[in-house]
Amino acid sequence: MKTIEVEELEHLQADSIQLIDVRSAEEVARGAIPGAVNMPGSGFDQDFDKEAAKLDRDRPVYLICHSGRKSAEIGEDLEEKGFDVINVKGGYRAWLCMNLERQQARITEEERTIRRKEIERSIIKKYRKSIWRGFTKGVTRYKLIEEGDKIAVCISGGKDSMLMAKLFQEIQRHGKFHFDLVFLCMNPGYNEENWKIIENNADILGIPLTVFHSDIFDIVADVDKNPCYLCARMRRGFLYAHAKELGCNKIALGHHFDDVIETILMGMLYSGKVETMMPKLHSQNFEGMELIRPMYMIKEEDIKSWRDYNDLHFIQCACRFTEHCATCGGTQPSKREEMKKLIAEFRKTSDVIDTNIFNSVQNINLQTVIGYHKGDWSYNFLDDYNDK
């Protein structure tokens, strides 16, 4: 099958080709190549012949996905059906990287400053209730920031961590006491396009990255069982270690309200236990270090709204091994993706269910549960049933 560099698309006659984007409709809604027609890969997986029948056999079919992998798979099957297929190398990720670099090259320093201030103003003005108050409420309620802290704000490159960085800048600028920030970004082996997107977005937002490199992706490349779990644990360990070397006493992660309630549901449905993602934790391996989650009370839909309002484009998933996962155009949904869909259905039914899930783990009546435990200690209601 033939391939084409993303830059070459600009030299093609739009009416002489079929540019087909096989990412999900949700992904395409956040950004797509102009002129591309969305035909989600899930449709080809469910009924290939039906989807193929929608294409014109007289014009070449140019396929694009997140990274170029899913589109290549579909392209091979279309070739077998007699279509003239060209796969777009690097996919939408490469196109986004190219366009961000071009925008940054064209814009003047004055224009860059104006845009940055508009983005910052949107946090305090337009999103004051949904984002800014959620952030400050979480910080205050759970005592996440204290006088004299030096916090490593961990930047992954996605919408959540980038917004968190801006929120920290704002609260530092307008806060009542002094604390220091380091915007810590680890490159564990990102694809070149992903890394350029992270750098360009940091430049747009005015986030001064402190970067270090690791070989985590290479280490987990050959792990068959739970590679994502191992990668996450290793990345957190590296972040703790480098933050401590820089004199930090806390690391901040960008988990939000939806991450919390998804975790609660996953624990109940797949592990048979009631637990949650805590707003802060003492590190067990790095003495004197804490993990904090200042986005704890901010809903993901509001983060997405802020991103789209400011015409920002972040990476969805930077891992180079997950191009086949559901969020990157593949067909293997994760348990967390299942929870996202379940919560979306709940929200159609009621506007308080998500908040009730969140509140359920901080409003537990111990007299109405069969048992509970803390560390090695456990309790069963039968232990003192006859004493009551």
mmCIF file of C-alpha atoms in Angstrom:
data_model
loop_
_atom_site.group_PDB
_atom_site.id
_atom_site.type_symbol
_atom_site.label_atom_id
_atom_site.label_comp_id
_atom_site.label_asym_id
_atom_site.label_seq_id
_atom_site.Cartn_x
_atom_site.Cartn_y
_atom_site.Cartn_z
ATOM 1 C CA MET A 1 0.000 0.000 0.000
ATOM 2 C CA LYS A 2 1.249 3.475 -0.866
ATOM 3 C CA THR A 3 1.903 6.109 1.809
ATOM 4 C CA ILE A 4 2.076 9.890 1.703
ATOM 5 C CA GLU A 5 3.577 12.499 4.026
ATOM 6 C CA VAL A 6 0.959 14.727 5.627
ATOM 7 C CA GLU A 7 2.467 17.832 3.965
ATOM 8 C CA GLU A 8 1.720 16.374 0.530
ATOM 9 C CA LEU A 9 -2.030 16.529 1.133
ATOM 10 C CA GLU A 10 -1.905 20.273 0.488
ATOM 11 C CA HIS A 11 -0.879 19.705 -3.129
ATOM 12 C CA LEU A 12 -3.780 17.398 -4.002
ATOM 13 C CA GLN A 13 -6.999 18.443 -5.732
ATOM 14 C CA ALA A 14 -9.702 18.044 -3.076
ATOM 15 C CA ASP A 15 -12.383 16.955 -5.553
ATOM 16 C CA SER A 16 -10.143 14.293 -7.114
ATOM 17 C CA ILE A 17 -9.560 12.301 -3.901
ATOM 18 C CA GLN A 18 -11.457 10.874 -0.939
ATOM 19 C CA LEU A 19 -9.873 11.884 2.370
ATOM 20 C CA ILE A 20 -11.289 9.577 5.018
ATOM 21 C CA ASP A 21 -10.670 10.045 8.744
ATOM 22 C CA VAL A 22 -11.239 6.755 10.601
ATOM 23 C CA ARG A 23 -10.944 8.184 14.118
ATOM 24 C CA SER A 24 -14.003 8.266 16.358
ATOM 25 C CA ALA A 25 -16.580 11.026 15.908
ATOM 26 C CA GLU A 26 -15.586 12.449 19.301
ATOM 27 C CA GLU A 27 -11.941 12.702 18.273
ATOM 28 C CA VAL A 28 -12.809 14.312 14.943
ATOM 29 C CA ALA A 29 -15.051 16.848 16.712
ATOM 30 C CA ARG A 30 -11.985 18.101 18.615
ATOM 31 C CA GLY A 31 -9.973 18.645 15.448
ATOM 32 C CA ALA A 32 -9.646 17.292 11.919
ATOM 33 C CA ILE A 33 -7.948 17.964 8.611
ATOM 34 C CA PRO A 34 -10.148 20.298 6.493
ATOM 35 C CA GLY A 35 -12.123 18.370 3.886
ATOM 36 C CA ALA A 36 -11.781 14.999 5.613
ATOM 37 C CA VAL A 37 -14.888 12.801 5.848
ATOM 38 C CA ASN A 38 -15.355 10.891 9.090
ATOM 39 C CA MET A 39 -15.926 7.136 8.760
ATOM 40 C CA PRO A 40 -15.021 5.708 12.205
ATOM 41 C CA GLY A 41 -12.877 2.597 12.244
ATOM 42 C CA SER A 42 -15.432 0.913 14.493
ATOM 43 C CA GLY A 43 -17.811 0.871 11.527
ATOM 44 C CA PHE A 44 -15.277 -1.008 9.388
ATOM 45 C CA ASP A 45 -14.714 -3.452 12.231
ATOM 46 C CA GLN A 46 -18.428 -4.194 12.582
ATOM 47 C CA ASP A 47 -19.440 -4.388 8.913
ATOM 48 C CA PHE A 48 -16.532 -3.825 6.538
ATOM 49 C CA ASP A 49 -18.430 -4.395 3.289
ATOM 50 C CA LYS A 50 -21.170 -1.964 4.263
ATOM 51 C CA GLU A 51 -18.660 0.806 4.992
ATOM 52 C CA ALA A 52 -16.585 0.081 1.894
ATOM 53 C CA ALA A 53 -19.738 0.386 -0.251
ATOM 54 C CA LYS A 54 -19.927 4.078 0.747
ATOM 55 C CA LEU A 55 -16.627 4.814 -1.036
ATOM 56 C CA ASP A 56 -16.148 5.800 -4.675
ATOM 57 C CA ARG A 57 -14.056 3.236 -6.543
ATOM 58 C CA ASP A 58 -13.150 5.776 -9.237
ATOM 59 C CA ARG A 59 -11.188 8.031 -6.901
ATOM 60 C CA PRO A 60 -8.176 7.207 -4.713
ATOM 61 C CA VAL A 61 -8.903 6.792 -1.007
ATOM 62 C CA TYR A 62 -6.586 8.655 1.368
ATOM 63 C CA LEU A 63 -6.886 7.301 4.904
ATOM 64 C CA ILE A 64 -6.006 9.089 8.120
ATOM 65 C CA CYS A 65 -6.246 8.086 11.790
ATOM 66 C CA HIS A 66 -4.511 9.232 14.968
ATOM 67 C CA SER A 67 -1.060 7.876 14.147
ATOM 68 C CA GLY A 68 -1.260 6.058 10.815
ATOM 69 C CA ARG A 69 -1.597 2.538 12.238
ATOM 70 C CA LYS A 70 -5.344 1.953 12.287
ATOM 71 C CA SER A 71 -5.704 3.562 8.863
ATOM 72 C CA ALA A 72 -3.004 1.238 7.503
ATOM 73 C CA GLU A 73 -4.942 -1.802 8.728
ATOM 74 C CA ILE A 74 -8.159 -0.621 7.084
ATOM 75 C CA GLY A 75 -6.227 0.354 3.948
ATOM 76 C CA GLU A 76 -4.829 -3.142 3.483
ATOM 77 C CA ASP A 77 -8.346 -4.583 3.592
ATOM 78 C CA LEU A 78 -9.621 -1.962 1.137
ATOM 79 C CA GLU A 79 -6.799 -2.766 -1.283
ATOM 80 C CA GLU A 80 -7.893 -6.378 -1.263
ATOM 81 C CA LYS A 81 -11.325 -5.128 -2.332
ATOM 82 C CA GLY A 82 -9.792 -3.336 -5.304
ATOM 83 C CA PHE A 83 -9.604 0.247 -4.025
ATOM 84 C CA ASP A 84 -6.682 2.573 -4.779
ATOM 85 C CA VAL A 85 -5.566 3.350 -1.196
ATOM 86 C CA ILE A 86 -2.966 5.760 0.167
ATOM 87 C CA ASN A 87 -2.228 5.898 3.897
ATOM 88 C CA VAL A 88 -1.345 9.281 5.427
ATOM 89 C CA LYS A 89 1.879 8.748 7.358
ATOM 90 C CA GLY A 90 1.775 9.926 10.971
ATOM 91 C CA GLY A 91 -1.960 10.597 10.793
ATOM 92 C CA TYR A 92 -3.730 13.526 12.417
ATOM 93 C CA ARG A 93 -0.974 13.733 15.023
ATOM 94 C CA ALA A 94 1.568 14.634 12.336
ATOM 95 C CA TRP A 95 -0.831 17.152 10.781
ATOM 96 C CA LEU A 96 -1.444 18.817 14.148
ATOM 97 C CA CYS A 97 2.282 18.981 14.870
ATOM 98 C CA MET A 98 2.940 20.588 11.476
ATOM 99 C CA ASN A 99 0.217 23.209 11.928
ATOM 100 C CA LEU A 100 1.180 24.145 15.493
ATOM 101 C CA GLU A 101 4.761 24.727 14.340
ATOM 102 C CA ARG A 102 3.567 26.867 11.440
ATOM 103 C CA GLN A 103 1.305 28.934 13.704
ATOM 104 C CA GLN A 104 4.125 29.554 16.139
ATOM 105 C CA ALA A 105 6.445 30.558 13.303
ATOM 106 C CA ARG A 106 3.942 33.075 11.878
ATOM 107 C CA ILE A 107 2.796 34.734 15.081
ATOM 108 C CA THR A 108 4.643 37.746 16.470
ATOM 109 C CA GLU A 109 5.745 37.975 20.099
ATOM 110 C CA GLU A 110 3.104 40.647 20.701
ATOM 111 C CA GLU A 111 0.371 38.447 19.225
ATOM 112 C CA ARG A 112 1.606 35.506 21.300
ATOM 113 C CA THR A 113 1.396 37.594 24.478
ATOM 114 C CA ILE A 114 -2.113 38.823 23.634
ATOM 115 C CA ARG A 115 -3.376 35.290 23.026
ATOM 116 C CA ARG A 116 -1.781 34.022 26.223
ATOM 117 C CA LYS A 117 -3.475 36.759 28.252
ATOM 118 C CA GLU A 118 -6.821 35.954 26.644
ATOM 119 C CA ILE A 119 -6.433 32.305 27.618
ATOM 120 C CA GLU A 120 -5.567 33.297 31.189
ATOM 121 C CA ARG A 121 -8.462 35.749 31.317
ATOM 122 C CA SER A 122 -10.892 33.032 30.247
ATOM 123 C CA ILE A 123 -10.000 31.018 33.367
ATOM 124 C CA ILE A 124 -10.803 33.901 35.715
ATOM 125 C CA LYS A 125 -13.793 35.309 33.789
ATOM 126 C CA LYS A 126 -15.710 32.865 31.570
ATOM 127 C CA TYR A 127 -14.756 29.749 33.537
ATOM 128 C CA ARG A 128 -14.643 31.359 36.962
ATOM 129 C CA LYS A 129 -17.474 29.242 38.398
ATOM 130 C CA SER A 130 -16.810 25.908 36.716
ATOM 131 C CA ILE A 131 -13.000 25.810 36.726
ATOM 132 C CA TRP A 132 -11.406 28.524 38.874
ATOM 133 C CA ARG A 133 -13.754 28.050 41.838
ATOM 134 C CA GLY A 134 -13.494 24.272 41.531
ATOM 135 C CA PHE A 135 -9.722 24.562 41.680
ATOM 136 C CA THR A 136 -9.586 26.950 44.644
ATOM 137 C CA LYS A 137 -12.295 25.006 46.481
ATOM 138 C CA GLY A 138 -10.343 21.761 46.161
ATOM 139 C CA VAL A 139 -7.084 23.436 47.186
ATOM 140 C CA THR A 140 -8.745 24.946 50.275
ATOM 141 C CA ARG A 141 -10.924 21.990 51.302
ATOM 142 C CA TYR A 142 -8.110 19.448 51.162
ATOM 143 C CA LYS A 143 -5.299 21.838 52.197
ATOM 144 C CA LEU A 144 -3.254 21.082 49.084
ATOM 145 C CA ILE A 145 -1.024 24.183 49.038
ATOM 146 C CA GLU A 146 0.764 25.555 52.093
ATOM 147 C CA GLU A 147 3.135 28.403 52.853
ATOM 148 C CA GLY A 148 6.659 27.628 51.655
ATOM 149 C CA ASP A 149 5.733 24.677 49.435
ATOM 150 C CA LYS A 150 7.771 23.934 46.344
ATOM 151 C CA ILE A 151 5.464 22.044 44.026
ATOM 152 C CA ALA A 152 6.437 20.039 40.947
ATOM 153 C CA VAL A 153 3.496 20.501 38.568
ATOM 154 C CA CYS A 154 3.719 17.352 36.446
ATOM 155 C CA ILE A 155 3.068 18.011 32.752
ATOM 156 C CA SER A 156 2.083 15.070 30.543
ATOM 157 C CA GLY A 157 1.068 17.236 27.589
ATOM 158 C CA GLY A 158 -2.678 16.640 27.680
ATOM 159 C CA LYS A 159 -5.477 19.113 28.364
ATOM 160 C CA ASP A 160 -5.677 18.316 32.090
ATOM 161 C CA SER A 161 -2.054 18.881 33.051
ATOM 162 C CA MET A 162 -1.735 21.955 30.818
ATOM 163 C CA LEU A 163 -4.793 23.583 32.383
ATOM 164 C CA MET A 164 -3.493 22.636 35.837
ATOM 165 C CA ALA A 165 -0.263 24.476 35.070
ATOM 166 C CA LYS A 166 -2.178 27.638 34.142
ATOM 167 C CA LEU A 167 -4.294 27.378 37.295
ATOM 168 C CA PHE A 168 -1.164 27.123 39.419
ATOM 169 C CA GLN A 169 0.293 30.174 37.702
ATOM 170 C CA GLU A 170 -2.878 32.130 38.431
ATOM 171 C CA ILE A 171 -3.129 31.138 42.082
ATOM 172 C CA GLN A 172 0.558 31.870 42.593
ATOM 173 C CA ARG A 173 0.066 35.293 41.014
ATOM 174 C CA HIS A 174 -3.006 36.167 43.077
ATOM 175 C CA GLY A 175 -2.536 33.973 46.167
ATOM 176 C CA LYS A 176 -2.240 35.093 49.769
ATOM 177 C CA PHE A 177 1.024 33.336 50.622
ATOM 178 C CA HIS A 178 4.298 32.361 48.973
ATOM 179 C CA PHE A 179 5.072 29.026 47.336
ATOM 180 C CA ASP A 180 7.282 27.968 44.441
ATOM 181 C CA LEU A 181 6.510 26.032 41.274
ATOM 182 C CA VAL A 182 8.465 23.803 38.925
ATOM 183 C CA PHE A 183 6.704 22.668 35.747
ATOM 184 C CA LEU A 184 8.182 19.205 35.489
ATOM 185 C CA CYS A 185 7.853 17.320 32.211
ATOM 186 C CA MET A 186 9.287 13.866 31.669
ATOM 187 C CA ASN A 187 9.913 12.510 28.180
ATOM 188 C CA PRO A 188 9.763 8.725 28.629
ATOM 189 C CA GLY A 189 10.271 8.116 24.911
ATOM 190 C CA TYR A 190 7.489 10.025 23.169
ATOM 191 C CA ASN A 191 7.107 9.978 19.409
ATOM 192 C CA GLU A 192 8.758 13.002 17.796
ATOM 193 C CA GLU A 193 5.391 14.468 16.770
ATOM 194 C CA ASN A 194 3.945 14.130 20.268
ATOM 195 C CA TRP A 195 6.961 15.778 21.835
ATOM 196 C CA LYS A 196 6.810 18.714 19.414
ATOM 197 C CA ILE A 197 3.102 19.186 20.186
ATOM 198 C CA ILE A 198 3.870 19.300 23.922
ATOM 199 C CA GLU A 199 6.635 21.873 23.399
ATOM 200 C CA ASN A 200 4.510 24.039 21.101
ATOM 201 C CA ASN A 201 1.551 24.064 23.490
ATOM 202 C CA ALA A 202 3.800 24.943 26.422
ATOM 203 C CA ASP A 203 5.093 27.867 24.359
ATOM 204 C CA ILE A 204 1.566 29.010 23.456
ATOM 205 C CA LEU A 205 0.464 28.877 27.108
ATOM 206 C CA GLY A 206 3.628 30.340 28.589
ATOM 207 C CA ILE A 207 4.538 27.303 30.675
ATOM 208 C CA PRO A 208 8.332 27.120 31.313
ATOM 209 C CA LEU A 209 9.010 23.385 31.202
ATOM 210 C CA THR A 210 11.747 21.706 33.207
ATOM 211 C CA VAL A 211 12.387 18.614 31.100
ATOM 212 C CA PHE A 212 14.127 15.356 31.866
ATOM 213 C CA HIS A 213 14.325 12.149 29.846
ATOM 214 C CA SER A 214 13.870 8.503 30.787
ATOM 215 C CA ASP A 215 13.744 5.171 28.955
ATOM 216 C CA ILE A 216 10.495 3.921 30.496
ATOM 217 C CA PHE A 217 8.796 3.214 27.154
ATOM 218 C CA ASP A 218 11.730 1.045 26.108
ATOM 219 C CA ILE A 219 11.620 -0.827 29.422
ATOM 220 C CA VAL A 220 7.905 -1.676 29.202
ATOM 221 C CA ALA A 221 7.931 -2.371 25.451
ATOM 222 C CA ASP A 222 8.205 -6.132 25.918
ATOM 223 C CA VAL A 223 5.931 -6.426 28.939
ATOM 224 C CA ASP A 224 2.818 -8.435 28.082
ATOM 225 C CA LYS A 225 0.892 -8.265 31.366
ATOM 226 C CA ASN A 226 -0.305 -4.854 32.612
ATOM 227 C CA PRO A 227 2.306 -2.706 30.788
ATOM 228 C CA CYS A 228 0.226 0.437 31.443
ATOM 229 C CA TYR A 229 0.201 -0.230 35.193
ATOM 230 C CA LEU A 230 3.960 -0.769 35.235
ATOM 231 C CA CYS A 231 4.552 2.326 33.105
ATOM 232 C CA ALA A 232 2.386 4.491 35.385
ATOM 233 C CA ARG A 233 4.174 3.268 38.526
ATOM 234 C CA MET A 234 7.594 3.842 36.994
ATOM 235 C CA ARG A 235 6.690 7.287 35.718
ATOM 236 C CA ARG A 236 5.429 8.352 39.129
ATOM 237 C CA GLY A 237 8.621 7.067 40.749
ATOM 238 C CA PHE A 238 10.765 9.028 38.280
ATOM 239 C CA LEU A 239 8.688 12.166 38.882
ATOM 240 C CA TYR A 240 9.037 11.848 42.649
ATOM 241 C CA ALA A 241 12.787 11.335 42.382
ATOM 242 C CA HIS A 242 13.424 14.289 40.080
ATOM 243 C CA ALA A 243 11.062 16.553 42.005
ATOM 244 C CA LYS A 244 12.924 15.753 45.213
ATOM 245 C CA GLU A 245 16.275 16.446 43.525
ATOM 246 C CA LEU A 246 14.906 19.877 42.591
ATOM 247 C CA GLY A 247 13.985 20.587 46.207
ATOM 248 C CA CYS A 248 10.241 20.052 45.834
ATOM 249 C CA ASN A 249 8.111 18.651 48.638
ATOM 250 C CA LYS A 250 5.024 17.921 46.513
ATOM 251 C CA ILE A 251 4.123 16.672 43.058
ATOM 252 C CA ALA A 252 0.810 17.720 41.501
ATOM 253 C CA LEU A 253 -1.068 15.464 39.065
ATOM 254 C CA GLY A 254 -3.930 16.525 36.801
ATOM 255 C CA HIS A 255 -6.594 13.988 37.791
ATOM 256 C CA HIS A 256 -10.047 15.574 37.758
ATOM 257 C CA PHE A 257 -13.572 14.957 39.107
ATOM 258 C CA ASP A 258 -14.424 12.407 36.414
ATOM 259 C CA ASP A 259 -11.252 10.424 37.118
ATOM 260 C CA VAL A 260 -12.370 10.220 40.752
ATOM 261 C CA ILE A 261 -15.877 8.909 40.106
ATOM 262 C CA GLU A 262 -14.628 6.524 37.393
ATOM 263 C CA THR A 263 -12.194 5.082 39.942
ATOM 264 C CA ILE A 264 -14.996 4.621 42.488
ATOM 265 C CA LEU A 265 -17.148 2.740 39.968
ATOM 266 C CA MET A 266 -14.261 0.589 38.699
ATOM 267 C CA GLY A 267 -13.464 -0.448 42.264
ATOM 268 C CA MET A 268 -17.060 -1.455 42.906
ATOM 269 C CA LEU A 269 -17.783 -3.171 39.583
ATOM 270 C CA TYR A 270 -14.460 -4.861 38.837
ATOM 271 C CA SER A 271 -12.708 -5.214 42.218
ATOM 272 C CA GLY A 272 -15.633 -5.615 44.595
ATOM 273 C CA LYS A 273 -14.495 -2.855 46.941
ATOM 274 C CA VAL A 274 -15.286 0.734 47.866
ATOM 275 C CA GLU A 275 -12.337 3.080 47.457
ATOM 276 C CA THR A 276 -11.468 6.324 45.752
ATOM 277 C CA MET A 277 -8.653 8.350 44.250
ATOM 278 C CA MET A 278 -7.460 10.485 47.185
ATOM 279 C CA PRO A 279 -6.976 14.270 46.853
ATOM 280 C CA LYS A 280 -3.539 13.953 48.476
ATOM 281 C CA LEU A 281 -1.215 11.191 49.627
ATOM 282 C CA HIS A 282 2.042 10.878 51.524
ATOM 283 C CA SER A 283 4.672 9.083 49.444
ATOM 284 C CA GLN A 284 5.622 5.699 50.856
ATOM 285 C CA ASN A 285 8.979 5.599 49.077
ATOM 286 C CA PHE A 286 10.113 9.229 49.109
ATOM 287 C CA GLU A 287 10.213 10.613 52.622
ATOM 288 C CA GLY A 288 8.789 14.097 53.032
ATOM 289 C CA MET A 289 7.084 14.042 49.621
ATOM 290 C CA GLU A 290 3.356 14.353 48.954
ATOM 291 C CA LEU A 291 1.165 13.811 45.900
ATOM 292 C CA ILE A 292 -1.661 16.326 45.420
ATOM 293 C CA ARG A 293 -4.553 16.453 42.945
ATOM 294 C CA PRO A 294 -5.731 20.090 42.724
ATOM 295 C CA MET A 295 -8.127 19.423 39.794
ATOM 296 C CA TYR A 296 -10.115 17.087 42.067
ATOM 297 C CA MET A 297 -13.342 19.098 41.885
ATOM 298 C CA ILE A 298 -13.223 20.147 38.215
ATOM 299 C CA LYS A 299 -15.371 18.207 35.744
ATOM 300 C CA GLU A 300 -13.855 17.007 32.497
ATOM 301 C CA GLU A 301 -16.587 18.581 30.375
ATOM 302 C CA ASP A 302 -15.532 22.003 31.683
ATOM 303 C CA ILE A 303 -11.874 21.305 30.879
ATOM 304 C CA LYS A 304 -12.888 20.342 27.337
ATOM 305 C CA SER A 305 -14.993 23.487 27.037
ATOM 306 C CA TRP A 306 -12.041 25.662 28.117
ATOM 307 C CA ARG A 307 -9.794 23.909 25.608
ATOM 308 C CA ASP A 308 -12.228 24.325 22.724
ATOM 309 C CA TYR A 309 -13.142 27.927 23.616
ATOM 310 C CA ASN A 310 -9.462 28.871 23.337
ATOM 311 C CA ASP A 311 -8.913 26.771 20.176
ATOM 312 C CA LEU A 312 -6.230 24.666 21.859
ATOM 313 C CA HIS A 313 -5.208 21.247 20.569
ATOM 314 C CA PHE A 314 -3.523 18.815 22.942
ATOM 315 C CA ILE A 315 -2.382 15.239 22.549
ATOM 316 C CA GLN A 316 -5.001 12.682 23.530
ATOM 317 C CA CYS A 317 -2.578 9.909 24.408
ATOM 318 C CA ALA A 318 1.195 10.225 24.086
ATOM 319 C CA CYS A 319 2.090 6.588 24.677
ATOM 320 C CA ARG A 320 3.627 5.111 21.544
ATOM 321 C CA PHE A 321 2.218 1.657 22.345
ATOM 322 C CA THR A 322 -1.469 2.549 22.547
ATOM 323 C CA GLU A 323 -2.357 3.440 18.971
ATOM 324 C CA HIS A 324 -4.823 0.551 19.032
ATOM 325 C CA CYS A 325 -6.673 1.696 22.141
ATOM 326 C CA ALA A 326 -10.122 3.216 21.763
ATOM 327 C CA THR A 327 -9.010 6.794 22.348
ATOM 328 C CA CYS A 328 -6.426 6.566 19.560
ATOM 329 C CA GLY A 329 -8.662 5.074 16.895
ATOM 330 C CA GLY A 330 -8.463 1.417 17.865
ATOM 331 C CA THR A 331 -11.076 -1.091 18.955
ATOM 332 C CA GLN A 332 -10.004 -2.149 22.456
ATOM 333 C CA PRO A 333 -11.840 0.032 25.004
ATOM 334 C CA SER A 334 -10.283 0.224 28.464
ATOM 335 C CA LYS A 335 -12.240 -0.264 31.686
ATOM 336 C CA ARG A 336 -11.942 3.474 32.284
ATOM 337 C CA GLU A 337 -13.502 4.131 28.864
ATOM 338 C CA GLU A 338 -16.351 1.836 29.856
ATOM 339 C CA MET A 339 -16.860 3.880 33.015
ATOM 340 C CA LYS A 340 -16.858 7.127 31.002
ATOM 341 C CA LYS A 341 -19.679 5.781 28.843
ATOM 342 C CA LEU A 342 -21.596 4.528 31.869
ATOM 343 C CA ILE A 343 -21.328 7.902 33.617
ATOM 344 C CA ALA A 344 -22.414 9.660 30.412
ATOM 345 C CA GLU A 345 -25.584 7.557 30.481
ATOM 346 C CA PHE A 346 -26.129 8.388 34.160
ATOM 347 C CA ARG A 347 -25.858 12.086 33.359
ATOM 348 C CA LYS A 348 -28.619 11.748 30.773
ATOM 349 C CA THR A 349 -30.858 10.391 33.517
ATOM 350 C CA SER A 350 -30.015 12.829 36.316
ATOM 351 C CA ASP A 351 -27.808 15.846 36.905
ATOM 352 C CA VAL A 352 -26.909 14.778 40.451
ATOM 353 C CA ILE A 353 -25.814 11.150 40.012
ATOM 354 C CA ASP A 354 -22.176 12.030 39.327
ATOM 355 C CA THR A 355 -22.019 14.278 42.395
ATOM 356 C CA ASN A 356 -23.671 11.580 44.501
ATOM 357 C CA ILE A 357 -21.044 9.045 43.381
ATOM 358 C CA PHE A 358 -18.346 11.545 44.367
ATOM 359 C CA ASN A 359 -19.962 12.213 47.767
ATOM 360 C CA SER A 360 -20.627 8.550 48.511
ATOM 361 C CA VAL A 361 -17.044 7.862 49.610
ATOM 362 C CA GLN A 362 -17.037 10.726 52.106
ATOM 363 C CA ASN A 363 -20.482 10.047 53.559
ATOM 364 C CA ILE A 364 -20.145 6.417 54.683
ATOM 365 C CA ASN A 365 -22.377 5.148 57.509
ATOM 366 C CA LEU A 366 -20.241 2.471 59.187
ATOM 367 C CA GLN A 367 -23.322 1.057 60.929
ATOM 368 C CA THR A 368 -24.768 -0.017 57.581
ATOM 369 C CA VAL A 369 -21.792 -1.776 55.995
ATOM 370 C CA ILE A 370 -20.865 -5.451 56.363
ATOM 371 C CA GLY A 371 -17.191 -4.777 56.920
ATOM 372 C CA TYR A 372 -14.267 -2.453 56.419
ATOM 373 C CA HIS A 373 -10.528 -2.426 56.974
ATOM 374 C CA LYS A 374 -7.576 -0.136 57.472
ATOM 375 C CA GLY A 375 -4.137 -1.553 56.836
ATOM 376 C CA ASP A 376 -3.917 -4.994 58.480
ATOM 377 C CA TRP A 377 -6.897 -4.315 60.747
ATOM 378 C CA SER A 378 -10.369 -5.420 59.646
ATOM 379 C CA TYR A 379 -13.880 -5.302 61.053
ATOM 380 C CA ASN A 380 -16.987 -7.396 60.377
ATOM 381 C CA PHE A 381 -20.405 -6.408 61.691
ATOM 382 C CA LEU A 382 -20.676 -9.812 63.396
ATOM 383 C CA ASP A 383 -17.682 -8.940 65.588
ATOM 384 C CA ASP A 384 -19.891 -6.985 67.989
ATOM 385 C CA TYR A 385 -23.361 -7.782 66.681
ATOM 386 C CA ASN A 386 -24.567 -9.344 69.968
ATOM 387 C CA ASP A 387 -23.126 -6.505 72.041
ATOM 388 C CA LYS A 388 -25.444 -3.926 70.534
#
